[in-house]
Amino acid sequence: MKNNFLIYGANGYTGELITRLAVERGMKPILAGRNETAITELAAKHGLKHRVFSLDEREKVDAALDEVEMVLHCAGPFSITSRPMVGACLRNRKHYTDITGEISVFEECAAVNERAYEAGIMIMPGVGFDVVPSDCLALHLKNRLPSATALSLAFYGMGRISHGTQATMTMNVGRGGAIRQDGKITPVPAAWKTREIDFGDGVSSPHVSKGPSCERVVKTGVTIPWGDVSTAYHSTGIPNIEVFTVVPPSALKMMKLSRHIGWLL
């Protein structure tokens, strides 16, 4: 690579974490974003190069991408920011990755697969928690159960969420949920389905070490429009997919309430 890669949105919550980890591992990415003060200070702190530009500044975007071989896009909400950056990467023949979890972004990226192939680049959204571990698990299950026609995934223990994730959640309040049904992404009401989920032997908190007194963990899960509704289908070919997570009772009530007030939002 010319200069490793460019992190766009490096001054965001997750972008800063990635920057710190990259530096700890001896990498020297170029940091980029719209906030000149924040980007400049972060770059100075880690001794890195930086670039300041908005995604609608085509010449500046192209100039920045010319210095690298890959972009790690960390600026959400990705339903707004992904398309112009993907377009820039296609235009400049640079690899694109991001940390989105939004179904619409996964589908848009899948739609440009042929263009990416012709450009000789990789378009790979969702390289964070959503959806790397769950996608690997989905494919593992498919390999173990090759005749499977339905897939249910569940997780809990997310901890703190980033500002970008919170912004995305706020934007999507009232839009309901989504599942994969007969191979098609299908809208469903928010909190469409709940079920008791056995997470096996463990502890309620991911921050507590497992000990001999640990009990079986059973939680109430609720369906959410998680990225695997899109990606697990491409990875496994399974036509019916649901994703569950564990939320506090108050959050579950709000999710159900949003069915009736979504038109206000």
Coordinates of C-alpha atoms in Angstrom, one line a residue:
M1 CA 0.0 0.0 0.0
K2 CA 1.2 3.5 -0.7
N3 CA 0.4 4.8 2.8
N4 CA -1.6 2.0 4.4
F5 CA -5.1 3.4 4.4
L6 CA -7.3 6.4 5.1
I7 CA -9.7 6.5 8.1
Y8 CA -12.6 8.8 7.3
G9 CA -14.5 10.0 10.4
A10 CA -11.4 9.3 12.5
N11 CA -12.5 11.8 15.1
G12 CA -15.7 9.9 15.9
Y13 CA -16.1 7.6 18.8
T14 CA -15.3 4.4 16.9
G15 CA -12.9 6.1 14.5
E16 CA -10.7 7.2 17.5
L17 CA -10.7 3.7 18.9
I18 CA -9.6 2.3 15.5
T19 CA -7.0 5.0 15.1
R20 CA -5.5 4.2 18.5
L21 CA -5.4 0.5 17.8
A22 CA -3.9 1.0 14.4
V23 CA -1.1 3.1 15.9
E24 CA -0.5 0.5 18.6
R25 CA 0.0 -2.1 15.9
G26 CA 2.5 0.0 14.0
M27 CA 0.2 1.3 11.2
K28 CA 0.2 4.8 9.9
P29 CA -3.2 5.6 8.4
I30 CA -4.1 9.0 7.1
L31 CA -6.8 10.5 9.3
A32 CA -9.6 12.4 7.6
G33 CA -12.9 14.0 8.3
R34 CA -14.9 17.3 8.1
N35 CA -14.0 18.7 11.5
E36 CA -10.6 20.4 11.0
T37 CA -9.9 21.1 14.6
A38 CA -10.7 17.6 15.8
I39 CA -8.8 15.9 12.9
T40 CA -5.8 18.1 13.3
E41 CA -5.5 17.5 17.0
L42 CA -6.0 13.7 16.7
A43 CA -3.4 13.5 13.9
A44 CA -0.9 15.5 16.0
K45 CA -1.5 13.3 19.0
H46 CA -0.5 10.2 17.1
G47 CA 2.0 11.7 14.7
L48 CA -0.1 11.0 11.6
K49 CA -0.9 12.7 8.4
H50 CA -4.4 14.2 8.0
R51 CA -6.8 15.5 5.4
V52 CA -9.9 17.7 5.9
F53 CA -12.8 17.5 3.5
S54 CA -16.5 16.9 3.1
L55 CA -17.8 14.1 0.9
D56 CA -19.3 16.6 -1.5
E57 CA -15.9 18.1 -2.2
R58 CA -15.1 15.8 -5.1
E59 CA -11.6 17.2 -5.9
K60 CA -10.4 17.0 -2.3
V61 CA -11.9 13.5 -1.9
D62 CA -10.1 12.3 -5.1
A63 CA -6.8 13.9 -4.0
A64 CA -7.0 12.2 -0.6
L65 CA -7.8 8.8 -2.1
D66 CA -5.0 9.1 -4.5
E67 CA -2.6 8.8 -1.6
V68 CA -3.9 5.4 -0.3
E69 CA -5.1 2.0 -1.5
M70 CA -8.0 1.6 0.9
V71 CA -10.6 3.6 2.8
L72 CA -12.0 2.6 6.2
H73 CA -15.1 4.6 6.4
C74 CA -16.2 5.4 10.0
A75 CA -18.5 8.4 9.5
G76 CA -22.1 7.7 10.0
P77 CA -25.0 7.7 9.6
F78 CA -23.9 5.4 6.8
S79 CA -27.2 5.6 4.9
I80 CA -26.2 9.2 4.1
T81 CA -22.4 9.0 4.0
S82 CA -21.7 5.6 2.4
R83 CA -22.9 6.2 -1.1
P84 CA -20.6 9.2 -1.9
M85 CA -17.6 7.4 -0.5
V86 CA -18.3 4.2 -2.3
G87 CA -18.7 6.2 -5.5
A88 CA -15.4 7.9 -4.9
C89 CA -13.7 4.5 -4.3
L90 CA -15.2 3.1 -7.5
R91 CA -14.1 6.2 -9.4
N92 CA -10.5 6.1 -8.0
R93 CA -10.2 2.3 -7.9
K94 CA -9.6 2.1 -4.2
H95 CA -10.8 -0.6 -1.8
Y96 CA -13.7 0.4 0.5
T97 CA -14.6 -0.9 4.0
D98 CA -16.8 0.5 6.6
I99 CA -18.3 -0.2 10.0
T100 CA -22.0 0.1 9.1
G101 CA -24.8 -2.1 10.4
E102 CA -27.5 -0.7 8.1
I103 CA -29.3 -3.1 5.9
S104 CA -29.8 -0.5 3.1
V105 CA -26.1 0.1 2.9
F106 CA -25.3 -3.6 2.6
E107 CA -27.8 -3.9 -0.2
E108 CA -26.5 -0.8 -2.0
C109 CA -23.0 -2.1 -1.8
A110 CA -24.1 -5.5 -3.1
A111 CA -25.7 -3.8 -6.0
V112 CA -22.4 -2.4 -7.2
N113 CA -20.5 -5.7 -6.9
E114 CA -20.1 -6.0 -10.7
R115 CA -18.7 -2.5 -11.0
A116 CA -16.3 -3.2 -8.1
Y117 CA -15.1 -6.4 -9.8
E118 CA -14.5 -4.5 -13.1
A119 CA -12.6 -1.8 -11.2
G120 CA -10.5 -4.5 -9.4
I121 CA -11.5 -3.3 -6.0
M122 CA -13.2 -4.7 -2.9
I123 CA -16.4 -3.2 -1.5
M124 CA -16.8 -4.6 2.0
P125 CA -19.2 -2.9 4.4
G126 CA -19.8 -4.0 7.9
V127 CA -16.3 -5.0 9.1
G128 CA -17.0 -4.2 12.7
F129 CA -19.0 -6.1 15.3
D130 CA -21.9 -5.8 12.8
V131 CA -21.5 -8.1 11.0
V132 CA -18.2 -10.0 11.2
P133 CA -18.7 -12.4 14.1
S134 CA -22.4 -13.1 13.4
D135 CA -21.7 -13.6 9.6
C136 CA -18.9 -16.1 10.5
L137 CA -21.3 -17.9 12.8
A138 CA -24.1 -17.9 10.2
L139 CA -21.7 -19.6 7.6
H140 CA -20.5 -22.1 10.2
L141 CA -24.1 -23.1 11.0
K142 CA -24.8 -23.4 7.3
N143 CA -21.8 -25.7 6.8
R144 CA -23.0 -27.8 9.7
L145 CA -26.6 -27.8 8.6
P146 CA -26.4 -27.6 4.8
S147 CA -30.2 -28.2 4.3
A148 CA -31.2 -25.3 6.6
T149 CA -34.0 -23.1 5.3
A150 CA -34.3 -20.7 8.3
L151 CA -31.7 -18.9 10.4
S152 CA -32.2 -17.1 13.7
L153 CA -29.3 -15.2 15.2
A154 CA -29.2 -13.6 18.7
F155 CA -26.7 -11.6 20.7
Y156 CA -26.6 -9.4 23.8
G157 CA -24.1 -7.4 25.9
M158 CA -23.3 -4.6 23.5
G159 CA -22.3 -2.1 26.2
R160 CA -21.8 1.5 25.2
I161 CA -22.9 2.6 21.8
S162 CA -21.2 5.3 19.7
H163 CA -22.7 8.7 18.8
G164 CA -23.0 7.6 15.2
T165 CA -24.9 4.5 16.1
Q166 CA -27.2 6.6 18.3
A167 CA -27.8 9.0 15.4
T168 CA -28.7 6.1 13.1
M169 CA -31.1 4.6 15.7
T170 CA -32.8 8.0 16.1
M171 CA -33.2 8.3 12.3
N172 CA -34.7 4.9 12.1
V173 CA -37.2 5.2 15.0
G174 CA -40.7 4.6 13.6
R175 CA -39.4 2.8 10.5
G176 CA -40.1 -0.6 12.0
G177 CA -38.0 -3.8 11.6
A178 CA -37.0 -6.1 8.9
I179 CA -36.5 -9.9 8.3
R180 CA -35.6 -12.0 5.4
Q181 CA -38.6 -14.0 4.2
D182 CA -38.4 -16.4 1.2
G183 CA -35.2 -14.7 0.1
K184 CA -36.6 -11.1 0.2
I185 CA -36.0 -8.4 2.8
T186 CA -39.5 -7.9 4.3
P187 CA -40.6 -5.0 6.5
V188 CA -42.2 -5.9 9.8
P189 CA -43.3 -3.9 12.8
A190 CA -40.8 -2.8 15.4
A191 CA -40.3 -5.5 18.1
W192 CA -42.2 -7.8 15.7
K193 CA -41.3 -11.0 17.6
T194 CA -39.9 -11.9 21.0
R195 CA -38.6 -15.2 22.3
E196 CA -36.7 -16.7 25.2
I197 CA -33.1 -17.4 24.1
D198 CA -30.8 -19.8 25.8
F199 CA -27.3 -18.3 25.6
G200 CA -25.7 -21.3 27.4
D201 CA -23.5 -21.4 30.4
G202 CA -22.1 -18.0 31.2
V203 CA -22.7 -14.8 33.1
S204 CA -25.1 -11.9 32.6
S205 CA -22.2 -9.4 32.2
P206 CA -19.6 -9.8 29.6
H207 CA -17.1 -7.9 31.9
V208 CA -17.3 -10.6 34.7
S209 CA -15.0 -13.6 34.5
K210 CA -16.7 -17.0 34.2
G211 CA -16.5 -19.0 37.4
P212 CA -17.7 -22.4 38.7
S213 CA -21.0 -20.9 40.1
C214 CA -22.1 -19.5 36.7
E215 CA -25.7 -20.4 35.7
R216 CA -27.3 -20.9 32.4
V217 CA -28.2 -17.6 30.8
V218 CA -31.7 -17.3 29.4
K219 CA -32.8 -13.9 28.1
T220 CA -35.8 -12.4 26.3
G221 CA -34.8 -11.4 22.8
V222 CA -36.5 -9.1 20.3
T223 CA -36.2 -8.9 16.6
I224 CA -34.2 -6.0 15.2
P225 CA -33.3 -4.9 11.6
W226 CA -29.7 -6.0 12.1
G227 CA -27.2 -6.2 9.2
D228 CA -27.3 -10.0 9.0
V229 CA -30.8 -9.8 7.5
S230 CA -29.0 -8.7 4.4
T231 CA -25.5 -10.2 4.6
A232 CA -26.3 -13.7 6.0
Y233 CA -28.4 -14.4 2.9
H234 CA -25.4 -13.6 0.7
S235 CA -23.1 -15.7 2.8
T236 CA -25.4 -18.8 3.3
G237 CA -28.2 -18.6 0.8
I238 CA -30.6 -19.3 3.6
P239 CA -33.9 -17.6 2.5
N240 CA -35.5 -16.9 6.0
I241 CA -33.5 -14.9 8.5
E242 CA -34.3 -13.2 11.8
V243 CA -32.0 -11.4 14.2
F244 CA -32.7 -11.0 17.9
T245 CA -31.0 -8.9 20.6
V246 CA -31.6 -8.4 24.3
V247 CA -32.9 -5.0 25.4
P248 CA -34.2 -3.6 28.7
P249 CA -37.9 -3.9 29.3
S250 CA -38.3 -0.1 29.0
A251 CA -36.6 -0.2 25.6
L252 CA -38.9 -3.0 24.4
K253 CA -41.9 -0.9 25.4
M254 CA -40.6 2.1 23.4
M255 CA -39.9 -0.1 20.4
K256 CA -43.5 -1.3 20.5
L257 CA -44.8 2.2 21.0
S258 CA -42.9 3.4 17.9
R259 CA -45.3 1.3 15.8
H260 CA -48.1 3.8 16.6
I261 CA -46.1 7.1 16.6
G262 CA -43.8 6.5 13.7
W263 CA -45.8 8.8 11.5
L264 CA -44.8 11.6 13.8
L265 CA -41.1 11.0 13.5

